[in-house]
Coordinates of C-alpha atoms in Angstrom, one line a residue:
E75 CA -6.5 -38.4 -3.3
L76 CA -4.6 -35.1 -3.5
E77 CA -4.5 -32.7 -6.4
V78 CA -2.3 -29.6 -6.1
V79 CA -3.0 -26.6 -8.3
T80 CA 0.1 -24.3 -8.3
F81 CA 0.4 -20.7 -9.7
T82 CA 4.2 -20.7 -9.7
S83 CA 6.9 -23.0 -11.0
R84 CA 8.9 -24.4 -8.2
D85 CA 11.0 -27.5 -9.0
A86 CA 11.5 -28.5 -5.4
L87 CA 7.8 -28.4 -4.7
V88 CA 6.9 -30.3 -7.8
G89 CA 9.5 -33.0 -6.9
A90 CA 8.1 -33.4 -3.4
L91 CA 4.5 -33.7 -4.8
V92 CA 5.5 -36.3 -7.3
E93 CA 7.3 -38.3 -4.6
A94 CA 4.0 -38.1 -2.5
S95 CA 2.0 -39.4 -5.5
A96 CA 0.0 -36.2 -5.7
G97 CA -1.5 -34.9 -8.9
I98 CA -0.3 -31.5 -10.1
T99 CA -2.0 -28.9 -12.2
M100 CA -0.1 -25.8 -13.2
L101 CA -1.8 -22.5 -14.0
L102 CA 1.2 -20.3 -14.5
S103 CA 0.0 -17.4 -16.7
G104 CA -2.9 -15.1 -17.5
S105 CA -4.8 -12.4 -15.8
Y106 CA -6.8 -12.9 -12.6
P107 CA -10.1 -13.5 -14.6
Q108 CA -8.4 -15.9 -16.9
V109 CA -6.8 -17.9 -14.1
V110 CA -10.1 -18.0 -12.2
R111 CA -11.9 -19.4 -15.3
S112 CA -9.1 -22.0 -15.7
L113 CA -9.4 -22.9 -12.0
R114 CA -13.2 -23.3 -12.3
R115 CA -12.7 -25.7 -15.2
T116 CA -10.2 -27.7 -13.1
I117 CA -12.6 -27.8 -10.2
K118 CA -15.4 -29.0 -12.4
E119 CA -13.3 -31.8 -13.8
L120 CA -11.9 -33.0 -10.4
Q121 CA -15.1 -32.7 -8.3
P122 CA -13.1 -32.2 -5.1
D123 CA -14.4 -32.7 -1.5
L124 CA -12.5 -29.6 -0.4
I125 CA -10.5 -26.8 -1.8
H126 CA -7.7 -25.6 0.5
S127 CA -5.5 -22.6 -0.3
V128 CA -2.3 -21.1 1.1
L129 CA -1.0 -17.5 0.6
F130 CA -2.7 -14.5 -0.8
D131 CA -3.1 -15.1 -4.5
A132 CA -4.1 -18.7 -4.0
D133 CA -6.7 -17.6 -1.4
I134 CA -8.3 -15.0 -3.6
L135 CA -8.3 -17.2 -6.7
A136 CA -9.8 -20.3 -4.8
R137 CA -12.5 -18.2 -3.2
L138 CA -13.5 -16.6 -6.5
A139 CA -13.4 -20.0 -8.4
A140 CA -15.2 -22.3 -5.9
P141 CA -18.8 -23.0 -6.8
P142 CA -21.5 -22.5 -4.2
G143 CA -21.7 -25.3 -1.7
L144 CA -18.2 -26.6 -2.2
P145 CA -16.3 -26.4 1.2
T146 CA -13.2 -24.3 1.2
S147 CA -10.5 -23.8 3.8
S148 CA -7.3 -21.7 4.0
S149 CA -4.1 -21.6 5.9
W150 CA -2.7 -18.5 7.6
V151 CA 1.1 -19.0 7.7
G152 CA 2.3 -15.4 8.1
M153 CA 1.3 -12.1 9.7
N154 CA -0.1 -9.6 7.3
Y155 CA -1.5 -6.1 7.2
G156 CA 0.2 -4.8 10.3
R157 CA 2.9 -2.2 11.1
S158 CA 5.8 -4.6 10.6
Q159 CA 4.6 -5.2 7.0
W160 CA 3.6 -1.7 5.8
S161 CA 6.2 0.3 7.8
A162 CA 9.1 -1.3 5.9
P163 CA 11.2 1.2 3.9
G164 CA 9.8 1.8 0.4
R165 CA 6.5 0.2 1.0
K166 CA 3.1 1.8 0.3
R167 CA 0.6 1.5 3.1
W168 CA -2.4 2.0 0.7
K169 CA -1.3 -1.2 -1.2
F170 CA -1.6 -3.2 2.0
A171 CA -4.9 -1.6 2.8
T172 CA -6.3 -2.6 -0.6
A173 CA -5.1 -6.1 -0.3
Q174 CA -6.6 -6.4 3.1
L175 CA -10.0 -5.2 1.8
L176 CA -9.9 -7.8 -1.0
D177 CA -8.8 -10.6 1.4
A178 CA -11.5 -9.7 4.0
G179 CA -14.2 -9.3 1.3
T180 CA -13.5 -12.8 -0.1
A181 CA -12.8 -14.5 3.2
I182 CA -16.6 -14.8 3.9
R183 CA -16.6 -17.6 1.3
T184 CA -14.1 -19.7 3.3
N185 CA -15.6 -22.3 5.7
R186 CA -12.6 -23.0 7.9
F187 CA -9.2 -21.5 8.6
H188 CA -6.0 -23.0 9.8
A189 CA -3.4 -20.9 11.6
V190 CA 0.1 -21.9 12.6
S191 CA 0.0 -20.1 15.9
N192 CA -2.6 -18.7 18.4
E193 CA -1.2 -15.2 17.9
L194 CA -1.7 -15.4 14.2
A195 CA -5.2 -16.8 14.6
D196 CA -6.2 -14.0 17.0
V197 CA -4.7 -11.2 15.0
M198 CA -5.7 -12.3 11.5
S199 CA -9.2 -13.1 12.5
R200 CA -9.6 -9.5 13.7
R201 CA -7.9 -8.0 10.7
L202 CA -10.1 -10.0 8.2
G203 CA -13.3 -9.9 10.2
V204 CA -13.4 -13.7 10.6
S205 CA -15.0 -15.4 13.6
R206 CA -12.3 -16.8 15.8
S207 CA -14.4 -19.9 16.2
K208 CA -13.7 -20.7 12.5
V209 CA -10.0 -20.9 13.0
E210 CA -8.0 -24.0 14.2
V211 CA -4.4 -23.7 15.4
I212 CA -1.9 -26.3 14.3
P213 CA 1.8 -25.4 14.3
R214 CA 4.3 -26.2 11.7
G215 CA 6.3 -29.4 12.1
R216 CA 9.6 -30.8 11.0
S217 CA 10.8 -34.3 10.1
R218 CA 13.3 -35.7 12.7
A219 CA 14.9 -37.7 9.9
E220 CA 15.6 -34.5 7.9
V221 CA 16.7 -32.3 10.8
G222 CA 18.8 -34.9 12.5
Y223 CA 20.7 -34.5 15.7
R224 CA 23.6 -32.3 16.9
S225 CA 26.9 -34.0 17.2
E226 CA 30.6 -33.0 17.3
D227 CA 31.2 -34.8 14.0
R228 CA 28.4 -32.9 12.3
K229 CA 29.5 -29.6 13.8
H230 CA 33.1 -30.0 12.6
A231 CA 32.1 -31.1 9.1
V232 CA 29.9 -28.0 8.7
R233 CA 32.6 -25.7 10.1
D234 CA 35.1 -27.2 7.7
R235 CA 32.7 -26.4 4.8
L236 CA 32.5 -22.8 6.0
G237 CA 36.3 -22.5 6.5
L238 CA 36.0 -22.0 10.2
D239 CA 38.1 -23.4 13.1
D240 CA 36.9 -23.2 16.7
Q241 CA 35.8 -19.5 16.6
P242 CA 32.3 -18.8 18.0
L243 CA 29.6 -19.1 15.3
L244 CA 26.3 -17.1 15.3
V245 CA 23.8 -18.3 12.8
T246 CA 20.4 -17.0 11.6
A247 CA 18.4 -18.0 8.5
A248 CA 15.7 -15.7 7.1
R249 CA 14.5 -14.0 3.9
H250 CA 15.9 -10.5 3.5
E251 CA 12.7 -8.8 4.5
W252 CA 11.9 -6.0 7.1
A253 CA 9.8 -8.3 9.2
K254 CA 12.7 -10.7 9.8
G255 CA 14.7 -8.1 11.7
L256 CA 18.1 -8.8 10.3
D257 CA 19.1 -5.2 10.7
V258 CA 18.4 -5.5 14.4
L259 CA 20.9 -8.4 14.6
I260 CA 23.5 -6.6 12.5
R261 CA 23.4 -3.5 14.8
A262 CA 23.9 -5.8 17.8
V263 CA 27.1 -7.4 16.4
P264 CA 29.6 -4.6 17.4
S265 CA 28.6 -4.8 21.0
I266 CA 29.0 -8.6 21.0
R267 CA 32.4 -8.4 19.3
R268 CA 33.7 -6.1 22.0
E269 CA 33.5 -9.1 24.3
V270 CA 34.0 -11.9 21.6
P271 CA 36.3 -10.3 18.9
N272 CA 36.5 -13.5 16.8
L273 CA 32.7 -14.0 16.5
H274 CA 31.7 -15.3 13.0
V275 CA 28.2 -14.3 11.8
A276 CA 26.5 -16.4 9.1
V277 CA 23.1 -15.3 7.6
A278 CA 21.5 -18.0 5.4
G279 CA 18.4 -17.2 3.4
P280 CA 17.2 -15.9 0.0
F281 CA 18.0 -12.3 -1.1
G282 CA 15.0 -10.0 -1.1
E283 CA 13.7 -6.4 -0.9
Q284 CA 16.0 -5.6 2.0
S285 CA 19.2 -7.1 0.7
S286 CA 20.8 -3.9 -0.5
Y287 CA 20.0 -2.2 2.8
I288 CA 21.2 -4.9 5.1
R289 CA 24.4 -5.5 3.1
K290 CA 25.3 -1.8 3.4
L291 CA 24.4 -1.8 7.1
A292 CA 26.7 -4.8 7.5
A293 CA 29.6 -3.0 5.8
V294 CA 29.1 0.0 8.1
H295 CA 29.5 -2.3 11.1
D296 CA 32.7 -3.9 9.8
L297 CA 31.1 -7.1 8.6
D298 CA 32.0 -8.3 5.1
P299 CA 28.7 -8.8 3.3
D300 CA 30.2 -11.4 0.9
I301 CA 31.2 -13.6 3.9
V302 CA 28.2 -13.0 6.2
F303 CA 25.4 -13.5 3.7
L304 CA 25.3 -17.0 2.5
G305 CA 22.3 -16.8 0.3
Q306 CA 19.7 -19.6 -0.2
R307 CA 20.9 -22.8 1.4
N308 CA 19.7 -26.4 1.4
D309 CA 21.7 -27.2 4.6
V310 CA 20.1 -24.9 7.2
P311 CA 19.8 -27.7 9.8
D312 CA 23.5 -28.4 9.4
L313 CA 24.3 -24.7 10.0
L314 CA 22.0 -24.6 13.0
S315 CA 23.7 -27.8 14.4
A316 CA 27.1 -26.2 14.1
A317 CA 26.1 -22.8 15.7
D318 CA 27.2 -21.8 19.2
V319 CA 24.0 -19.6 19.2
V320 CA 21.1 -19.3 16.8
C321 CA 19.3 -16.0 16.5
V322 CA 15.7 -15.2 15.4
P323 CA 15.5 -11.4 15.5
S324 CA 12.1 -11.1 13.8
R325 CA 9.7 -8.2 14.1
S326 CA 6.8 -10.4 13.1
E327 CA 6.2 -14.1 12.6
G328 CA 3.4 -16.5 12.1
C329 CA 5.4 -19.6 13.3
C330 CA 9.1 -19.8 12.8
N331 CA 10.6 -22.8 11.0
V332 CA 14.2 -21.9 12.1
M333 CA 13.2 -21.8 15.7
I334 CA 11.5 -25.2 15.4
E335 CA 14.6 -26.7 13.8
A336 CA 16.8 -25.2 16.5
M337 CA 14.5 -26.7 19.0
A338 CA 14.8 -30.1 17.4
L339 CA 18.6 -29.9 17.5
G340 CA 18.8 -28.4 21.0
S341 CA 20.8 -25.5 19.7
P342 CA 21.2 -22.5 22.0
L343 CA 18.7 -19.9 20.8
V344 CA 18.0 -16.2 21.2
A345 CA 14.7 -15.0 19.8
A346 CA 12.7 -11.8 19.7
G347 CA 10.1 -11.7 22.5
I348 CA 7.1 -11.5 20.2
P349 CA 3.9 -13.5 20.9
A350 CA 4.2 -16.1 18.1
L351 CA 7.8 -17.0 19.1
H352 CA 6.9 -17.1 22.8
E353 CA 4.3 -19.8 21.9
L354 CA 7.2 -22.1 20.8
D355 CA 8.5 -22.0 24.4
P356 CA 5.6 -21.0 26.6
A357 CA 7.2 -22.2 29.8
R358 CA 10.6 -20.4 28.9
R359 CA 12.4 -23.7 29.4
W360 CA 14.9 -23.5 26.5
A361 CA 15.0 -20.3 24.6
R362 CA 16.3 -16.9 25.6
F363 CA 14.0 -13.9 24.6
F364 CA 15.1 -10.3 24.0
A365 CA 13.0 -7.1 23.8
P366 CA 11.9 -6.9 20.1
E367 CA 13.9 -4.4 17.9
D368 CA 16.3 -3.7 20.8
S369 CA 19.8 -4.4 19.5
D370 CA 21.4 -3.8 22.9
D371 CA 19.2 -6.3 24.7
L372 CA 19.8 -8.8 21.8
A373 CA 23.6 -8.4 22.3
Y374 CA 23.2 -9.0 26.0
H375 CA 21.3 -12.3 25.5
I376 CA 23.6 -13.5 22.8
L377 CA 26.6 -13.0 25.0
A378 CA 24.8 -14.9 27.8
A379 CA 24.1 -17.8 25.4
L380 CA 27.8 -17.8 24.3
T381 CA 29.2 -17.8 27.8
E382 CA 26.7 -19.9 29.7
V383 CA 26.7 -23.6 28.8
D384 CA 23.3 -25.0 29.8
D385 CA 22.7 -28.6 28.8
K386 CA 19.3 -28.6 30.5
R387 CA 18.0 -26.0 28.1
S388 CA 19.2 -28.2 25.2
D389 CA 17.5 -31.3 26.6
N390 CA 14.3 -29.3 27.2
A391 CA 14.2 -28.1 23.6
V392 CA 14.6 -31.6 22.1
Q393 CA 12.0 -33.1 24.4
Q394 CA 9.5 -30.3 23.5
F395 CA 10.1 -30.9 19.8
D396 CA 9.6 -34.6 20.1
R397 CA 6.3 -34.1 22.0
T398 CA 4.7 -31.6 19.8
F399 CA 6.5 -30.6 16.5
R400 CA 7.4 -33.8 14.8
S401 CA 6.1 -33.8 11.3
E402 CA 4.0 -37.0 11.7
L403 CA 2.2 -35.5 14.7
V404 CA 1.4 -32.3 12.8
A405 CA 0.4 -34.1 9.7
A406 CA -2.1 -36.2 11.6
R407 CA -3.7 -33.1 13.1
M408 CA -3.9 -31.5 9.6
V409 CA -5.6 -34.6 8.2
K410 CA -8.3 -34.2 10.9
F411 CA -8.6 -30.5 10.1
F412 CA -9.2 -31.3 6.4
Q413 CA -11.8 -34.0 7.3
R414 CA -13.7 -31.5 9.5
A415 CA -13.4 -28.8 6.8
A416 CA -14.7 -31.1 4.1
G417 CA -17.8 -32.0 6.2
S418 CA -20.1 -34.5 4.7
S419 CA -19.1 -34.0 1.0
H420 CA -18.3 -37.2 -0.9
G421 CA -16.3 -36.2 -4.0
H422 CA -13.1 -37.9 -5.1
H423 CA -10.2 -35.5 -4.4
H424 CA -8.9 -32.9 -2.1
A425 CA -7.7 -30.0 -4.2

């Protein structure tokens, strides 16, 4: 059985959990000590085999609330406490240092860790003082049924929704955060447009702390922010399937959902050459990689992707996705991880 304790109200998450027949407990308000006490009562009532947590607040709360002897595990899904996090404009490095101390100090209570990439496992184990032997790497996955396949009909339907004809389309999807490198992409666009004047750029993703900055930057580079920035979308696979090139310009990643979806679709892709993204194409058989934070090199590789039709890259991408990143394959590996993390405990739930 699965019981999910959530500390935020997210309708989409709740709906997915209900569909999966999972129990849901919401602890949405109160100070840290109050939430810890509520979580301890929930744990006592459920008597779980294992407590698994994801993201900072859940990690800290779970570690503080778990009684001695109850196995706990945690997922690392994003890179934290490094330069690409604390060097963002307006951020205070001391706040990240404080959070890192709290994370590391409570991590000793966690039995096993799951990381979505080898790079994330290596870096975060060092930053939190966790033995690398306690960390298991299992990548993210995607449902083939939900992502679908590329086709001309799908491409034209999406372009019709965007009001586009046959002009080249460059797509990226990311939160408006410094680590996502959207400013690197925007600075590359003028060089690309000198060769491809009718290029259309579409950026999907929720607004965030960098929204004002990147909108101003777009306007400086003759991009209309109201056209370029699409906001939160529920049709990202459609957008990727319609793109002539997909870009992932990140400064830092744990494991990139957009790159996995582009892989599934066989969409031409240009990504920053950072270790976590290299892991998604270790043999360099389908993606093109540019020097991180180098807008000129990014422009060069995007132009190459726009002008060089390479069906072999597309085929290689789809084959790699089907071998490794289908959601059912990843889910099976996660089940085994939870079983190992739970050890020989014999309660009634996984919380």
